Short mmCIF file of C-alpha atoms in Angstrom, two decimals:
data_model
loop_
_atom_site.label_atom_id
_atom_site.label_comp_id
_atom_site.label_asym_id
_atom_site.label_seq_id
_atom_site.Cartn_x
_atom_site.Cartn_y
_atom_site.Cartn_z
CA MET A 1 -16.91 1.75 -24.98
CA ALA A 2 -14.79 -1.35 -25.67
CA GLU A 3 -15.16 -1.01 -29.44
CA SER A 4 -13.27 2.30 -29.35
CA TRP A 5 -10.08 0.49 -28.34
CA THR A 6 -9.44 -0.55 -31.94
CA VAL A 7 -9.21 3.13 -32.88
CA GLN A 8 -6.68 3.77 -30.10
CA ARG A 9 -4.35 1.06 -31.41
CA THR A 10 -2.80 3.27 -34.06
CA GLY A 11 0.68 3.50 -32.58
CA PRO A 12 3.37 0.94 -31.77
CA GLY A 13 2.14 -2.17 -30.02
CA ASP A 14 3.97 -1.47 -26.77
CA VAL A 15 2.39 1.99 -26.54
CA ALA A 16 -1.07 0.54 -27.09
CA ARG A 17 -0.49 -2.13 -24.45
CA THR A 18 0.73 0.44 -21.93
CA GLN A 19 -2.30 2.59 -22.62
CA ALA A 20 -4.66 -0.36 -22.22
CA ARG A 21 -3.02 -1.42 -18.96
CA GLU A 22 -3.37 2.08 -17.54
CA GLN A 23 -6.98 2.33 -18.65
CA LEU A 24 -7.77 -0.93 -16.90
CA LEU A 25 -6.00 0.16 -13.72
CA GLU A 26 -7.87 3.46 -13.71
CA ALA A 27 -11.19 1.68 -14.24
CA ALA A 28 -10.39 -0.76 -11.44
CA ARG A 29 -9.45 2.06 -9.08
CA GLU A 30 -12.81 3.72 -9.70
CA LEU A 31 -15.02 0.63 -9.66
CA TYR A 32 -13.25 -1.47 -7.02
CA GLY A 33 -12.64 1.61 -4.89
CA VAL A 34 -16.21 2.95 -5.04
CA ASN A 35 -18.53 0.01 -5.69
CA GLY A 36 -16.31 -2.73 -4.30
CA TYR A 37 -14.41 -5.62 -5.89
CA ARG A 38 -17.12 -8.23 -5.35
CA GLU A 39 -19.78 -5.95 -6.82
CA THR A 40 -17.76 -5.30 -9.99
CA ALA A 41 -17.94 -7.77 -12.88
CA GLU A 42 -15.26 -8.23 -15.51
CA HIS A 43 -17.59 -6.70 -18.09
CA ASP A 44 -17.96 -3.58 -15.93
CA VAL A 45 -14.21 -3.01 -15.77
CA CYS A 46 -13.69 -3.55 -19.49
CA GLU A 47 -16.60 -1.28 -20.37
CA ALA A 48 -15.26 1.50 -18.14
CA ALA A 49 -11.71 1.05 -19.49
CA GLY A 50 -12.85 0.94 -23.10
CA VAL A 51 -11.04 -2.30 -23.90
CA PRO A 52 -12.24 -5.80 -24.89
CA ALA A 53 -12.33 -8.54 -22.26
CA GLU A 54 -9.55 -10.43 -24.04
CA VAL A 55 -7.22 -7.49 -23.40
CA LEU A 56 -7.84 -7.68 -19.65
CA ARG A 57 -7.12 -11.42 -19.73
CA GLN A 58 -3.99 -10.90 -21.83
CA GLU A 59 -2.54 -8.17 -19.61
CA TYR A 60 -3.68 -9.20 -16.12
CA GLY A 61 -5.03 -12.73 -16.49
CA SER A 62 -8.31 -12.02 -14.74
CA ARG A 63 -10.33 -9.52 -12.74
CA GLU A 64 -8.45 -10.85 -9.69
CA GLY A 65 -5.10 -10.27 -11.38
CA LEU A 66 -6.11 -6.66 -12.00
CA LEU A 67 -6.93 -6.28 -8.29
CA ILE A 68 -3.46 -7.58 -7.40
CA ALA A 69 -1.81 -5.22 -9.88
CA LEU A 70 -3.64 -2.21 -8.44
CA HIS A 71 -2.80 -3.23 -4.88
CA ASN A 72 0.81 -3.71 -5.90
CA ARG A 73 0.97 -0.22 -7.44
CA VAL A 74 -0.41 1.50 -4.35
CA THR A 75 1.69 -0.45 -1.84
CA THR A 76 4.84 0.15 -3.90
CA THR A 77 4.09 3.87 -3.83
CA GLY A 78 3.74 3.70 -0.05
CA LEU A 79 7.00 1.84 0.42
CA ARG A 80 8.90 4.21 -1.88
CA ALA A 81 7.52 7.18 0.05
CA ALA A 82 8.69 5.66 3.35
CA GLU A 83 12.14 4.93 1.91
CA SER A 84 12.44 8.48 0.58
CA ALA A 85 11.52 9.88 4.00
CA LEU A 86 14.47 8.02 5.50
CA LEU A 87 16.84 9.47 2.91
CA THR A 88 16.10 13.12 3.59
CA GLU A 89 18.89 15.46 4.66
CA GLY A 90 19.65 15.32 8.38
CA ILE A 91 17.69 12.12 8.98
CA GLU A 92 20.74 10.33 10.43
CA GLU A 93 20.82 12.79 13.31
CA CYS A 94 17.14 12.27 14.13
CA SER A 95 15.95 10.19 17.05
CA ILE A 96 14.14 6.93 16.42
CA ALA A 97 10.88 8.64 17.38
CA GLU A 98 11.38 11.28 14.70
CA ARG A 99 12.46 8.72 12.09
CA VAL A 100 9.40 6.57 12.74
CA ARG A 101 7.13 9.60 12.64
CA ARG A 102 8.54 10.73 9.28
CA LEU A 103 8.32 7.20 7.91
CA PHE A 104 4.65 6.80 8.77
CA ASP A 105 3.76 10.37 7.79
CA ALA A 106 5.12 9.70 4.31
CA TYR A 107 3.55 6.24 4.03
CA VAL A 108 0.07 7.25 5.19
CA GLU A 109 0.03 10.35 2.98
CA ALA A 110 0.99 8.24 -0.05
CA VAL A 111 -1.55 5.44 0.41
CA THR A 112 -4.51 7.53 1.57
CA SER A 113 -4.28 10.52 -0.80
CA ASP A 114 -6.89 8.76 -2.95
CA PRO A 115 -9.65 7.17 -0.82
CA ARG A 116 -10.46 4.74 -3.64
CA GLU A 117 -6.91 3.37 -3.55
CA ALA A 118 -7.01 3.14 0.24
CA ARG A 119 -10.22 1.10 0.12
CA VAL A 120 -8.80 -1.28 -2.48
CA THR A 121 -5.48 -1.67 -0.66
CA PHE A 122 -6.77 -2.27 2.85
CA VAL A 123 -10.36 -3.49 2.48
CA GLU A 124 -11.21 -4.94 -0.93
CA VAL A 125 -8.27 -7.37 -0.99
CA LEU A 126 -9.41 -9.08 2.21
CA GLY A 127 -10.76 -12.61 1.84
CA VAL A 128 -10.87 -12.60 -1.96
CA SER A 129 -8.90 -15.79 -2.58
CA ALA A 130 -5.85 -17.77 -1.55
CA VAL A 131 -3.89 -16.15 -4.39
CA VAL A 132 -4.66 -12.62 -3.21
CA ASP A 133 -3.96 -13.64 0.39
CA GLU A 134 -0.53 -14.93 -0.65
CA HIS A 135 0.19 -11.70 -2.51
CA CYS A 136 -0.65 -9.66 0.61
CA LYS A 137 1.42 -12.03 2.74
CA LEU A 138 4.47 -11.34 0.57
CA TRP A 139 3.99 -7.61 1.03
CA ARG A 140 3.72 -8.02 4.80
CA ALA A 141 6.97 -9.99 4.76
CA LEU A 142 8.66 -7.19 2.82
CA TRP A 143 7.43 -4.61 5.31
CA THR A 144 8.61 -6.81 8.17
CA GLU A 145 12.14 -6.83 6.74
CA PHE A 146 12.08 -3.09 6.18
CA LEU A 147 10.86 -2.20 9.67
CA THR A 148 13.04 -4.81 11.38
CA GLY A 149 16.00 -2.98 9.88
CA GLU A 150 14.80 0.22 11.53
CA ALA A 151 14.38 -1.59 14.85
CA GLU A 152 17.90 -3.02 14.64
CA ARG A 153 19.26 0.43 13.89
CA ALA A 154 17.49 1.78 16.98
CA VAL A 155 19.04 -0.99 19.11
CA GLU A 156 22.52 -0.15 17.81
CA ARG A 157 22.01 3.49 18.78
CA GLY A 158 20.72 2.52 22.22
CA GLU A 159 17.25 3.87 21.45
CA ALA A 160 15.38 0.57 21.78
CA GLU A 161 15.57 -2.50 23.97
CA ASP A 162 18.40 -4.84 22.99
CA ARG A 163 16.44 -7.89 21.86
CA ASP A 164 15.15 -9.53 18.70
CA HIS A 165 12.30 -7.32 17.50
CA ARG A 166 11.23 -9.44 14.51
CA VAL A 167 8.17 -10.95 16.19
CA ASP A 168 7.14 -7.51 17.48
CA VAL A 169 7.50 -6.09 13.99
CA MET A 170 5.44 -8.91 12.46
CA VAL A 171 2.65 -8.15 14.92
CA MET A 172 2.99 -4.44 14.23
CA VAL A 173 2.73 -4.90 10.45
CA GLY A 174 -0.48 -6.85 10.88
CA THR A 175 -1.84 -4.21 13.24
CA VAL A 176 -0.90 -1.42 10.83
CA HIS A 177 -3.01 -3.04 8.12
CA GLU A 178 -5.91 -3.54 10.52
CA LEU A 179 -5.80 0.12 11.55
CA MET A 180 -5.56 1.27 7.94
CA ALA A 181 -8.54 -0.93 7.03
CA HIS A 182 -10.50 0.49 9.94
CA HIS A 183 -9.89 4.05 8.79
CA ALA A 184 -10.57 3.19 5.13
CA ARG A 185 -14.00 1.81 6.07
CA ARG A 186 -15.09 4.87 8.04
CA CYS A 187 -17.44 7.40 6.48
CA ARG A 188 -15.54 10.26 8.10
CA ARG A 189 -11.99 10.06 6.91
CA ALA A 190 -9.35 10.61 9.58
CA ARG A 191 -6.67 13.12 8.70
CA PRO A 192 -3.36 11.53 7.60
CA GLY A 193 -1.61 13.05 10.60
CA GLU A 194 -4.06 11.37 12.96
CA VAL A 195 -3.50 7.97 11.39
CA SER A 196 0.29 8.24 11.22
CA GLY A 197 0.29 9.45 14.84
CA GLU A 198 -1.47 6.26 15.92
CA LEU A 199 0.97 4.13 13.95
CA THR A 200 3.99 6.00 15.30
CA GLN A 201 2.86 5.53 18.90
CA LEU A 202 2.25 1.84 18.26
CA ALA A 203 5.72 1.35 16.77
CA LEU A 204 7.49 3.19 19.59
CA THR A 205 5.58 1.22 22.23
CA MET A 206 6.64 -2.07 20.64
CA LEU A 207 10.27 -0.96 20.48
CA GLY A 208 10.34 -0.43 24.23
CA PRO A 209 11.50 2.53 26.30
CA GLN A 210 13.54 5.04 24.33
CA ARG A 211 16.68 6.49 25.84
CA SER A 212 16.17 10.06 26.92
CA GLU A 213 18.67 12.63 25.68
CA GLU A 214 21.00 13.95 28.32
#
């Protein structure tokens, strides 16, 4: 209950704020990820988190701001997982096909391990508002930069067609989100390996013919 939050505020203010923020994020993950964002009122989130409505407004601005924060947390986790996959020992000796496979394996595993987070990240953010759309657009731009770097590296190694791949990557990023949304909506969840396999094949097709090893 929201009234219990006053009891929890017995420590330093920053600790209490951190606790309240986490409680709101956890409540949003459950309610937005199970019932849906549009079906969840501000009162529902605050009640589930055990904090007053003014705390939600102070920390996130609005129910929409909380949605953005949750999306940001999940997508950051996915990006960090992909980056870590490309820093593993021996990765520099791997072919572009293997690098892309490891990248998407790590990303898909990170963002789909909790089906509630997957639904929020790829379904519930769609068509909410211009503000949320802009937030998602910024993330797509970040992914475009990240994957364009991988494409340029493949060109340098002679593993992809020597051309500007930025437009291809932009299309691929949009398609990745569409595929992830498709899988997040399905009653029968696809295994992470199945999803990352689709994404890997898509990426390699867009890069063009890979050089075969002699």
